[in-house]
Amino acid sequence: MDAATVFTVTARLSTQLARLMWWPISKLINACIILLLPFYNLIAFILLPFIHLTHAIITILSIPFRVKWLEQIETLYVFLGTAGLVGCLTGAILFVIFKFLSSSLHLDAPIVPEEPTKGRTAAEYRAARRVKKEQMIDHSPTTTPVVLKRVPGPRRRGLLSQAIIEEEDSDFF
């Protein structure tokens, strides 16, 4: 027996084996289809309005692709699309390079230097001094508690209690 005969016999034998195995599988698939057909019909009946609506929307959206003038601008569309992609890719590469360089050279540091922290303000100093005095008064055991009153003396007058005297300007005469 030569190789061609062996190949032919092997091919026929494998074909018959596949047909023999396919027969029960096809009967099982047909039984499943027969059992599920009522459910399929019910679901198809319920979804029929949505199917028609989807078909109408797809038809409306595909109108520009069925027009003949679109074929005339196809090369322009391809050119502009390619230019847009190249531009986006170039911009992304430049952005990454700039971010890398600016972070490695510390170019993104703030221009205005931060102000050094200041000491205490006058109000904080007065409050601390008042607390210190109160602690000294509370901790002295020899004194008896006395109510201290301020002596009414001359009060400092603010700017709101003073009259503003206006001068007449002679530039306009």
mmCIF file of C-alpha atoms in Angstrom:
data_model
loop_
_atom_site.group_PDB
_atom_site.id
_atom_site.type_symbol
_atom_site.label_atom_id
_atom_site.label_comp_id
_atom_site.label_asym_id
_atom_site.label_seq_id
_atom_site.Cartn_x
_atom_site.Cartn_y
_atom_site.Cartn_z
ATOM 1 C CA MET A 1 0.000 0.000 0.000
ATOM 2 C CA ASP A 2 1.265 3.367 -0.939
ATOM 3 C CA ALA A 3 0.819 6.615 1.035
ATOM 4 C CA ALA A 4 -2.042 7.943 -1.122
ATOM 5 C CA THR A 5 -4.165 4.863 -0.475
ATOM 6 C CA VAL A 6 -3.491 5.008 3.260
ATOM 7 C CA PHE A 7 -4.442 8.686 3.272
ATOM 8 C CA THR A 8 -7.689 8.004 1.361
ATOM 9 C CA VAL A 9 -8.699 5.173 3.688
ATOM 10 C CA THR A 10 -7.907 7.278 6.747
ATOM 11 C CA ALA A 11 -9.924 10.218 5.396
ATOM 12 C CA ARG A 12 -12.982 8.030 4.667
ATOM 13 C CA LEU A 13 -12.753 6.330 8.038
ATOM 14 C CA SER A 14 -12.534 9.626 9.917
ATOM 15 C CA THR A 15 -15.461 11.029 7.892
ATOM 16 C CA GLN A 16 -17.634 8.023 8.785
ATOM 17 C CA LEU A 17 -16.609 8.308 12.436
ATOM 18 C CA ALA A 18 -17.537 12.018 12.465
ATOM 19 C CA ARG A 19 -20.945 11.251 10.898
ATOM 20 C CA LEU A 20 -21.537 8.522 13.449
ATOM 21 C CA MET A 21 -20.708 10.891 16.321
ATOM 22 C CA TRP A 22 -22.702 13.789 14.826
ATOM 23 C CA TRP A 23 -25.989 11.863 14.631
ATOM 24 C CA PRO A 24 -26.747 11.754 18.424
ATOM 25 C CA ILE A 25 -25.461 15.300 18.887
ATOM 26 C CA SER A 26 -27.759 16.613 16.132
ATOM 27 C CA LYS A 27 -30.758 14.794 17.646
ATOM 28 C CA LEU A 28 -29.978 16.348 21.046
ATOM 29 C CA ILE A 29 -29.713 19.827 19.515
ATOM 30 C CA ASN A 30 -33.009 19.358 17.637
ATOM 31 C CA ALA A 31 -34.744 18.245 20.855
ATOM 32 C CA CYS A 32 -33.484 21.351 22.666
ATOM 33 C CA ILE A 33 -34.681 23.574 19.817
ATOM 34 C CA ILE A 34 -38.137 21.987 19.859
ATOM 35 C CA LEU A 35 -38.408 22.411 23.641
ATOM 36 C CA LEU A 36 -37.212 26.034 23.642
ATOM 37 C CA LEU A 37 -39.132 27.203 20.545
ATOM 38 C CA PRO A 38 -42.257 28.372 22.464
ATOM 39 C CA PHE A 39 -40.110 30.510 24.777
ATOM 40 C CA TYR A 40 -38.255 31.977 21.793
ATOM 41 C CA ASN A 41 -41.538 32.864 20.061
ATOM 42 C CA LEU A 42 -42.896 34.523 23.216
ATOM 43 C CA ILE A 43 -39.733 36.568 23.778
ATOM 44 C CA ALA A 44 -39.575 37.561 20.097
ATOM 45 C CA PHE A 45 -43.235 38.694 20.249
ATOM 46 C CA ILE A 46 -42.589 40.810 23.356
ATOM 47 C CA LEU A 47 -39.418 42.383 21.924
ATOM 48 C CA LEU A 48 -40.862 43.027 18.446
ATOM 49 C CA PRO A 49 -41.516 46.787 18.995
ATOM 50 C CA PHE A 50 -37.958 47.272 20.237
ATOM 51 C CA ILE A 51 -36.565 45.322 17.287
ATOM 52 C CA HIS A 52 -38.448 47.546 14.814
ATOM 53 C CA LEU A 53 -37.367 50.711 16.660
ATOM 54 C CA THR A 54 -33.725 49.609 16.616
ATOM 55 C CA HIS A 55 -33.951 48.775 12.923
ATOM 56 C CA ALA A 56 -35.386 52.253 12.182
ATOM 57 C CA ILE A 57 -32.668 54.000 14.214
ATOM 58 C CA ILE A 58 -29.910 52.047 12.461
ATOM 59 C CA THR A 59 -31.441 52.889 9.075
ATOM 60 C CA ILE A 60 -31.565 56.610 9.931
ATOM 61 C CA LEU A 61 -28.016 56.642 11.281
ATOM 62 C CA SER A 62 -26.611 54.837 8.235
ATOM 63 C CA ILE A 63 -28.064 57.292 5.666
ATOM 64 C CA PRO A 64 -24.821 59.324 5.360
ATOM 65 C CA PHE A 65 -22.872 56.173 4.497
ATOM 66 C CA ARG A 66 -25.182 55.344 1.587
ATOM 67 C CA VAL A 67 -24.809 58.743 -0.088
ATOM 68 C CA LYS A 68 -22.541 58.822 -3.163
ATOM 69 C CA TRP A 69 -20.857 62.166 -2.393
ATOM 70 C CA LEU A 70 -19.200 60.539 0.626
ATOM 71 C CA GLU A 71 -17.017 58.514 -1.727
ATOM 72 C CA GLN A 72 -15.644 61.729 -3.223
ATOM 73 C CA ILE A 73 -14.360 63.056 0.107
ATOM 74 C CA GLU A 74 -12.982 59.739 1.329
ATOM 75 C CA THR A 75 -9.363 60.715 0.664
ATOM 76 C CA LEU A 76 -9.821 64.002 2.531
ATOM 77 C CA TYR A 77 -11.381 62.105 5.440
ATOM 78 C CA VAL A 78 -8.471 59.658 5.545
ATOM 79 C CA PHE A 79 -5.917 62.490 5.327
ATOM 80 C CA LEU A 80 -7.525 64.536 8.124
ATOM 81 C CA GLY A 81 -8.002 61.466 10.308
ATOM 82 C CA THR A 82 -4.358 60.485 9.915
ATOM 83 C CA ALA A 83 -3.238 64.061 10.606
ATOM 84 C CA GLY A 84 -5.373 64.141 13.748
ATOM 85 C CA LEU A 85 -3.927 60.870 15.022
ATOM 86 C CA VAL A 86 -0.355 61.988 14.318
ATOM 87 C CA GLY A 87 -1.048 65.316 16.071
ATOM 88 C CA CYS A 88 -2.515 63.636 19.141
ATOM 89 C CA LEU A 89 0.386 61.188 19.350
ATOM 90 C CA THR A 90 2.965 63.973 18.954
ATOM 91 C CA GLY A 91 1.219 66.111 21.580
ATOM 92 C CA ALA A 92 1.135 63.216 24.039
ATOM 93 C CA ILE A 93 4.845 62.505 23.499
ATOM 94 C CA LEU A 94 5.750 66.197 23.965
ATOM 95 C CA PHE A 95 3.613 66.370 27.115
ATOM 96 C CA VAL A 96 5.372 63.365 28.647
ATOM 97 C CA ILE A 97 8.823 64.733 27.729
ATOM 98 C CA PHE A 98 7.996 68.185 29.168
ATOM 99 C CA LYS A 99 6.632 66.724 32.401
ATOM 100 C CA PHE A 100 9.731 64.536 32.794
ATOM 101 C CA LEU A 101 12.130 67.427 32.160
ATOM 102 C CA SER A 102 10.245 69.912 34.338
ATOM 103 C CA SER A 103 10.101 67.503 37.266
ATOM 104 C CA SER A 104 13.744 66.452 36.941
ATOM 105 C CA LEU A 105 14.995 70.060 36.594
ATOM 106 C CA HIS A 106 12.540 71.365 39.245
ATOM 107 C CA LEU A 107 11.008 73.855 36.838
ATOM 108 C CA ASP A 108 7.557 73.398 38.318
ATOM 109 C CA ALA A 109 8.565 74.904 41.679
ATOM 110 C CA PRO A 110 6.572 77.985 42.729
ATOM 111 C CA ILE A 111 7.946 81.285 41.443
ATOM 112 C CA VAL A 112 7.148 83.293 44.583
ATOM 113 C CA PRO A 113 9.187 82.051 47.558
ATOM 114 C CA GLU A 114 7.244 81.120 50.626
ATOM 115 C CA GLU A 115 7.240 83.736 53.380
ATOM 116 C CA PRO A 116 9.026 82.690 56.553
ATOM 117 C CA THR A 117 6.828 82.082 59.531
ATOM 118 C CA LYS A 118 6.472 85.189 61.633
ATOM 119 C CA GLY A 119 6.668 85.391 65.372
ATOM 120 C CA ARG A 120 3.780 86.134 67.649
ATOM 121 C CA THR A 121 1.467 88.981 66.871
ATOM 122 C CA ALA A 122 0.779 91.754 69.358
ATOM 123 C CA ALA A 123 -2.590 90.267 70.270
ATOM 124 C CA GLU A 124 -1.027 86.864 70.957
ATOM 125 C CA TYR A 125 1.701 88.493 73.056
ATOM 126 C CA ARG A 126 -0.864 90.419 75.129
ATOM 127 C CA ALA A 127 -2.983 87.299 75.613
ATOM 128 C CA ALA A 128 0.049 85.302 76.762
ATOM 129 C CA ARG A 129 1.072 88.098 79.149
ATOM 130 C CA ARG A 130 -2.471 88.274 80.554
ATOM 131 C CA VAL A 131 -2.508 84.503 81.152
ATOM 132 C CA LYS A 132 0.878 84.740 82.843
ATOM 133 C CA LYS A 133 -0.359 87.515 85.152
ATOM 134 C CA GLU A 134 -3.478 85.528 86.020
ATOM 135 C CA GLN A 135 -1.356 82.521 86.913
ATOM 136 C CA MET A 136 0.859 84.675 89.135
ATOM 137 C CA ILE A 137 -2.184 86.081 90.921
ATOM 138 C CA ASP A 138 -3.755 82.648 91.444
ATOM 139 C CA HIS A 139 -0.568 81.066 92.803
ATOM 140 C CA SER A 140 0.279 83.661 95.429
ATOM 141 C CA PRO A 141 -1.112 82.296 98.740
ATOM 142 C CA THR A 142 -0.397 85.408 100.864
ATOM 143 C CA THR A 143 -2.832 87.731 99.174
ATOM 144 C CA THR A 144 -6.522 87.733 99.812
ATOM 145 C CA PRO A 145 -8.924 87.874 96.890
ATOM 146 C CA VAL A 146 -9.758 91.451 96.044
ATOM 147 C CA VAL A 147 -12.023 92.753 93.332
ATOM 148 C CA LEU A 148 -9.998 95.029 91.137
ATOM 149 C CA LYS A 149 -11.712 97.846 89.330
ATOM 150 C CA ARG A 150 -10.264 99.984 86.652
ATOM 151 C CA VAL A 151 -9.926 103.598 87.423
ATOM 152 C CA PRO A 152 -11.922 105.611 84.941
ATOM 153 C CA GLY A 153 -9.361 107.837 83.347
ATOM 154 C CA PRO A 154 -9.084 109.709 80.114
ATOM 155 C CA ARG A 155 -10.076 107.378 77.322
ATOM 156 C CA ARG A 156 -8.299 107.315 74.039
ATOM 157 C CA ARG A 157 -10.526 108.717 71.412
ATOM 158 C CA GLY A 158 -10.789 106.869 68.125
ATOM 159 C CA LEU A 159 -10.863 108.354 64.659
ATOM 160 C CA LEU A 160 -14.621 107.918 64.377
ATOM 161 C CA SER A 161 -15.260 110.458 67.126
ATOM 162 C CA GLN A 162 -13.222 113.167 65.402
ATOM 163 C CA ALA A 163 -14.555 115.460 62.757
ATOM 164 C CA ILE A 164 -12.917 115.468 59.349
ATOM 165 C CA ILE A 165 -11.998 118.967 58.314
ATOM 166 C CA GLU A 166 -12.005 119.436 54.592
ATOM 167 C CA GLU A 167 -9.887 121.995 52.858
ATOM 168 C CA GLU A 168 -11.177 123.859 49.911
ATOM 169 C CA ASP A 169 -9.154 123.393 46.805
ATOM 170 C CA SER A 170 -8.527 126.433 44.642
ATOM 171 C CA ASP A 171 -7.547 124.482 41.538
ATOM 172 C CA PHE A 172 -11.012 124.692 40.040
ATOM 173 C CA PHE A 173 -11.428 128.483 40.321
#
